[in-house]
Short mmCIF file of C-alpha atoms in Angstrom, two decimals:
data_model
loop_
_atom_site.label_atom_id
_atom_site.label_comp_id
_atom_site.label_asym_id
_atom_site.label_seq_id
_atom_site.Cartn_x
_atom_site.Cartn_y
_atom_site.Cartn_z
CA UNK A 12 17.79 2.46 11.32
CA UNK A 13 15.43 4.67 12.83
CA UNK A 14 12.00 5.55 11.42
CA UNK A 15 9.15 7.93 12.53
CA UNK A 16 6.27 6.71 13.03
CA UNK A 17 2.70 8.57 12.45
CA UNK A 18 -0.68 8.28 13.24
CA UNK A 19 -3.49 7.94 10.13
CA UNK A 20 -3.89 11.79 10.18
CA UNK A 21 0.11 12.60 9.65
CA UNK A 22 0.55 13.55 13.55
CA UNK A 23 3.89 11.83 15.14
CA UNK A 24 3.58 8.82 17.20
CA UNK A 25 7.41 8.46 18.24
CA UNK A 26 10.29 6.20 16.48
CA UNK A 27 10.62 2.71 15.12
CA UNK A 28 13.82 1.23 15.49
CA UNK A 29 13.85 -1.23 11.76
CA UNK A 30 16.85 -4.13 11.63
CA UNK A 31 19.40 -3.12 9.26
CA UNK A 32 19.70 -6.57 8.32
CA UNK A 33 16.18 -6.47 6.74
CA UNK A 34 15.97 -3.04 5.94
CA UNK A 35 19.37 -1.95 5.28
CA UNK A 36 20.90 -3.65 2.97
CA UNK A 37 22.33 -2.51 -0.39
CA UNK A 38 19.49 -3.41 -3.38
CA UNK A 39 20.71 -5.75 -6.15
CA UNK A 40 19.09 -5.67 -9.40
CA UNK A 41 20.05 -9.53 -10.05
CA UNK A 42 17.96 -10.66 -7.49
CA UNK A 43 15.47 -8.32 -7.85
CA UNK A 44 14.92 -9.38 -11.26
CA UNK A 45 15.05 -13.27 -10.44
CA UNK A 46 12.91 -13.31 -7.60
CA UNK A 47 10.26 -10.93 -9.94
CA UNK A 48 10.85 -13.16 -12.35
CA UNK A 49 10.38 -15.92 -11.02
CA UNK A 50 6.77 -15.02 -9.31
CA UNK A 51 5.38 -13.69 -12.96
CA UNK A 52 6.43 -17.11 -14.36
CA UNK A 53 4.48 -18.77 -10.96
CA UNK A 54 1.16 -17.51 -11.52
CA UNK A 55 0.96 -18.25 -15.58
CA UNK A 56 -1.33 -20.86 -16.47
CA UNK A 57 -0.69 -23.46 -18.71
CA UNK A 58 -2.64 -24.74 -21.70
CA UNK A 59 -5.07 -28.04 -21.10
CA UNK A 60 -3.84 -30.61 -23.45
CA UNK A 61 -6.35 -31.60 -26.15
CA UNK A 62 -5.93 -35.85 -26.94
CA UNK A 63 -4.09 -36.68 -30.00
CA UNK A 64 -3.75 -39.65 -31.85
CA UNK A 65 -2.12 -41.73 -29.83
CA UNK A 66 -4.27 -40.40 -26.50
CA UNK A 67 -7.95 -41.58 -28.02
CA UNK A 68 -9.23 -44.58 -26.62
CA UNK A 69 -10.33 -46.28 -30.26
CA UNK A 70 -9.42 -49.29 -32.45
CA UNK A 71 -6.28 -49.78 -33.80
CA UNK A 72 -7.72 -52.04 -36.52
CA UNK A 73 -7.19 -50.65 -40.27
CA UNK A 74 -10.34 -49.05 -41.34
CA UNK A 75 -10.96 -50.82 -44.76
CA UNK A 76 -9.20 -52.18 -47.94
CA UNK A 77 -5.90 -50.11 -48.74
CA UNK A 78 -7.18 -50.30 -52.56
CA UNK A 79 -10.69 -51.00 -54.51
CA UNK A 80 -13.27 -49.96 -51.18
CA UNK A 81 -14.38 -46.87 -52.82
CA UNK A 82 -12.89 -44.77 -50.43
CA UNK A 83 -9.76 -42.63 -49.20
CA UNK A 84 -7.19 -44.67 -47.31
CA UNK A 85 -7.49 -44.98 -43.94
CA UNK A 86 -4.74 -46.43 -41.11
CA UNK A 87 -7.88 -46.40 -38.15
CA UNK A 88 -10.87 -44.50 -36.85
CA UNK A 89 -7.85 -42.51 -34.73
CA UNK A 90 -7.17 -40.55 -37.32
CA UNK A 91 -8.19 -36.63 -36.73
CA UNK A 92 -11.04 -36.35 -39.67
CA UNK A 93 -13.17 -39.02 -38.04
CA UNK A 94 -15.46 -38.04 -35.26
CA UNK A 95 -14.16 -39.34 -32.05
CA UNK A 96 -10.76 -39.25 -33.29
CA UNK A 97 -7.50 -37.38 -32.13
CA UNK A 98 -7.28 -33.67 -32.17
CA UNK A 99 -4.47 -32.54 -35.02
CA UNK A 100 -1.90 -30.01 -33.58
CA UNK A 101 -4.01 -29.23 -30.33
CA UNK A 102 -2.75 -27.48 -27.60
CA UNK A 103 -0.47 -29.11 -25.85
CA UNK A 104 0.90 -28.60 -22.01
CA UNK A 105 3.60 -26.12 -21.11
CA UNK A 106 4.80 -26.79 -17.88
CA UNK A 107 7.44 -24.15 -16.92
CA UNK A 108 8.27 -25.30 -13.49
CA UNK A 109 9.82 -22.37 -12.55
CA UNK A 110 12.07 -23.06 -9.24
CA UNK A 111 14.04 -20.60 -6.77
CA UNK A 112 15.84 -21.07 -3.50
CA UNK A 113 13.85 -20.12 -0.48
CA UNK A 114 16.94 -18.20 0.66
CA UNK A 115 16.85 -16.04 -2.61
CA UNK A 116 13.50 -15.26 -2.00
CA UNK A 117 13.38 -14.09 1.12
CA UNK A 118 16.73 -12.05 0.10
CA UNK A 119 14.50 -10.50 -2.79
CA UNK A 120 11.45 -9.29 -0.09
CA UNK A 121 14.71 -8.01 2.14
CA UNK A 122 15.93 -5.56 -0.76
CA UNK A 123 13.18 -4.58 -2.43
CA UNK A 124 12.14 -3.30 1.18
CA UNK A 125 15.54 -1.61 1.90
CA UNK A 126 14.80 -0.07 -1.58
CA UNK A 127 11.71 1.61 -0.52
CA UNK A 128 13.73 2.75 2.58
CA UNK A 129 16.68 3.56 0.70
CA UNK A 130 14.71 5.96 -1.22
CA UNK A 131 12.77 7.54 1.24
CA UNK A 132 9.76 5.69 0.11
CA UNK A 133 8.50 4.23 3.48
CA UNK A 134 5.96 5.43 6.00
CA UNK A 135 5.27 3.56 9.19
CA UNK A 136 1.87 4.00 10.74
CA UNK A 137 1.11 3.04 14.14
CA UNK A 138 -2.21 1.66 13.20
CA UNK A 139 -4.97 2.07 10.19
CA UNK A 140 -8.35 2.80 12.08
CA UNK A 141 -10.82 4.45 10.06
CA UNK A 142 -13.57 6.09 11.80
CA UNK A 143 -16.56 5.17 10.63
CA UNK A 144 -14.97 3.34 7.66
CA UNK A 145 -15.32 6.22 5.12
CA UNK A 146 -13.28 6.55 2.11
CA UNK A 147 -13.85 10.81 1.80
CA UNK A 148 -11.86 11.02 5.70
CA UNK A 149 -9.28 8.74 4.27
CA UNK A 150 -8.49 10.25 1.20
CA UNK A 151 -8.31 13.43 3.15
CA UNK A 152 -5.71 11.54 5.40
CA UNK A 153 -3.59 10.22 2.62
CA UNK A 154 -3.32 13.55 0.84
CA UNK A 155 -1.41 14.77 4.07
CA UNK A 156 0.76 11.56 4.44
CA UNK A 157 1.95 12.07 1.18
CA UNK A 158 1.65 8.98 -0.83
CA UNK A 159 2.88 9.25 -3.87
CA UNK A 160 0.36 8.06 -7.08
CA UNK A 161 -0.24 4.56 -6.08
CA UNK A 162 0.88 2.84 -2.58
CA UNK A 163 0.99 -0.43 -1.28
CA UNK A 164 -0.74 -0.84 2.21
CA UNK A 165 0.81 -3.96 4.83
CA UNK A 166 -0.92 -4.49 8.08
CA UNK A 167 -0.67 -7.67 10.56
CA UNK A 168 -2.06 -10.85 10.54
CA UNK A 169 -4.92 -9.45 8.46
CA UNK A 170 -6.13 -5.87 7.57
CA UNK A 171 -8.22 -3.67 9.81
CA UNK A 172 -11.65 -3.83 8.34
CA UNK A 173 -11.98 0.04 8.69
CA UNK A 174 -9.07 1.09 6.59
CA UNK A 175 -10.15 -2.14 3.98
CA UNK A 176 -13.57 -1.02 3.43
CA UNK A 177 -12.59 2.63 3.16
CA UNK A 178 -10.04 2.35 0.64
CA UNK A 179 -11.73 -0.16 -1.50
CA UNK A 180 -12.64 2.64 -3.83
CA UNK A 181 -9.40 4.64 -3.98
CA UNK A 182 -7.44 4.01 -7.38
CA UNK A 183 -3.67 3.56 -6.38
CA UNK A 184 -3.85 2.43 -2.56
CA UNK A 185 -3.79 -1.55 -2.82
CA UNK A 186 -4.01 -3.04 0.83
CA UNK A 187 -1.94 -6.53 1.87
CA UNK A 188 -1.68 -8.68 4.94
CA UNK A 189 1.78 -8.88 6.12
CA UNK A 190 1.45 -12.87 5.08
CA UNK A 191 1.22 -10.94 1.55
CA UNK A 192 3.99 -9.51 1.01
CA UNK A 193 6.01 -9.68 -1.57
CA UNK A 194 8.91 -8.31 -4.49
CA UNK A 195 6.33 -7.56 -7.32
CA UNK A 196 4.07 -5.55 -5.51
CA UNK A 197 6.45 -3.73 -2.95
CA UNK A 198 8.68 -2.36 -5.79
CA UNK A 199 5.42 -1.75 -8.13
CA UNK A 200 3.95 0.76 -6.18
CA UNK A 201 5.35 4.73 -5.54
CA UNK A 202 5.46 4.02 -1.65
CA UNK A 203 5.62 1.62 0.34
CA UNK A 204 3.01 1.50 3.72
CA UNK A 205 3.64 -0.58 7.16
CA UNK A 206 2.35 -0.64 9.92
CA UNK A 207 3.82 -1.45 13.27
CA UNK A 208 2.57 -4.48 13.39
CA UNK A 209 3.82 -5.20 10.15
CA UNK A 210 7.44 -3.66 11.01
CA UNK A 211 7.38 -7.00 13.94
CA UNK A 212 5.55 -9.69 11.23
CA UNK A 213 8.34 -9.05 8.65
CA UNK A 214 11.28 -8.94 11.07
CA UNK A 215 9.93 -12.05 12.52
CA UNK A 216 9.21 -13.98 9.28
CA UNK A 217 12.48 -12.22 7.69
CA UNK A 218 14.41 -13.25 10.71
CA UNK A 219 16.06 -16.50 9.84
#
């Protein structure tokens, strides 16, 4: 599959040849939805157990008398209304040990990139150098690109500082390394942004 590629300020910069393989394939929505699935279950945290009962470190010995000491009935100072005692119907932890094949992952970041390619949703850049590192030139660049109302931005190894400092204040344009990427954001955002250097990172980590 053949891509153009553009400069920062929408002027052509020749063609990208992209692997069908990674970027051609037919979408599936069952993988889509496991592999999104599965990374909104990853990053949920889970409650901190409180110690009941049976956790607190206290006598087991009965309190008092079961009849004629005066007061209630008591088994042993575990019991939740002394102080020091276990916590009654605390939170407890929910571990959801969510699991999925490496294979079906990397299958997920395949289609939900031949998506954005599918649907005419991807722009190559040969690189993201911002003079001076101002956000009015950008925006000025982006309006000709034609992003749509928010787009997700992968460079190399990391982002060029330039382009990171520049778009730090535009609502819409989020900005990844290519070690980054993945289902959620690609298909959450209008377009979809790589660079060349990108194009390599994600055939070479996709390769396998």
């Amino acid at each position: 599959m053949k891509v153009k590629v553009q400069t920062l300020d929408a002027k052509a910069s020749g063609d990208i040849e992209l692997k069908d393989e990674i970027f051609g394939l037919d979408p599936r929505a069952d993988i889509l939805h496991r592999v999104v699935t599965w990374q909104l279950e990853k990053r949920r945290g889970t409650a901190r157990a409180a110690r009941e009962r049976s956790d607190v470190a206290r006598t087991g010995k009965k309190f008092g008398r079961q009849k004629g000491g005066g007061t209630a009935r008591h088994g042993d100072r575990r019991a939740p209304v002394f102080i020091g005692g276990g916590k009654a119907h605390g939170p407890r932890v929910r571990d959801f040990n969510p699991s999925l094949n490496k294979k079906v992952r990397a299958l997920g970041l395949k289609m939900a990139l031949s998506a954005k390619a599918k649907d005419g949703k991807l722009i190559v850049l040969d690189a993201l150098a911002v003079k001076g590192g101002k956000t009015k030139a950008l925006a000025a660049d982006l309006a000709k690109l034609g992003f749509g109302r928010t787009a997700l931005v992968i460079d190399g190894d990391t982002v060029d500082t330039s382009f990171a400092l520049a778009s730090g204040n535009l609502v819409g344009v989020n900005v990844l390394p290519t070690i980054g990427a993945n289902v959620y954001d690609i298909l959450k955002h209008d377009t979809l942004v790589l660079t060349r250097a990108a194009v390599e990172k994600l055939e070479a980590r996709l390769n396998g």
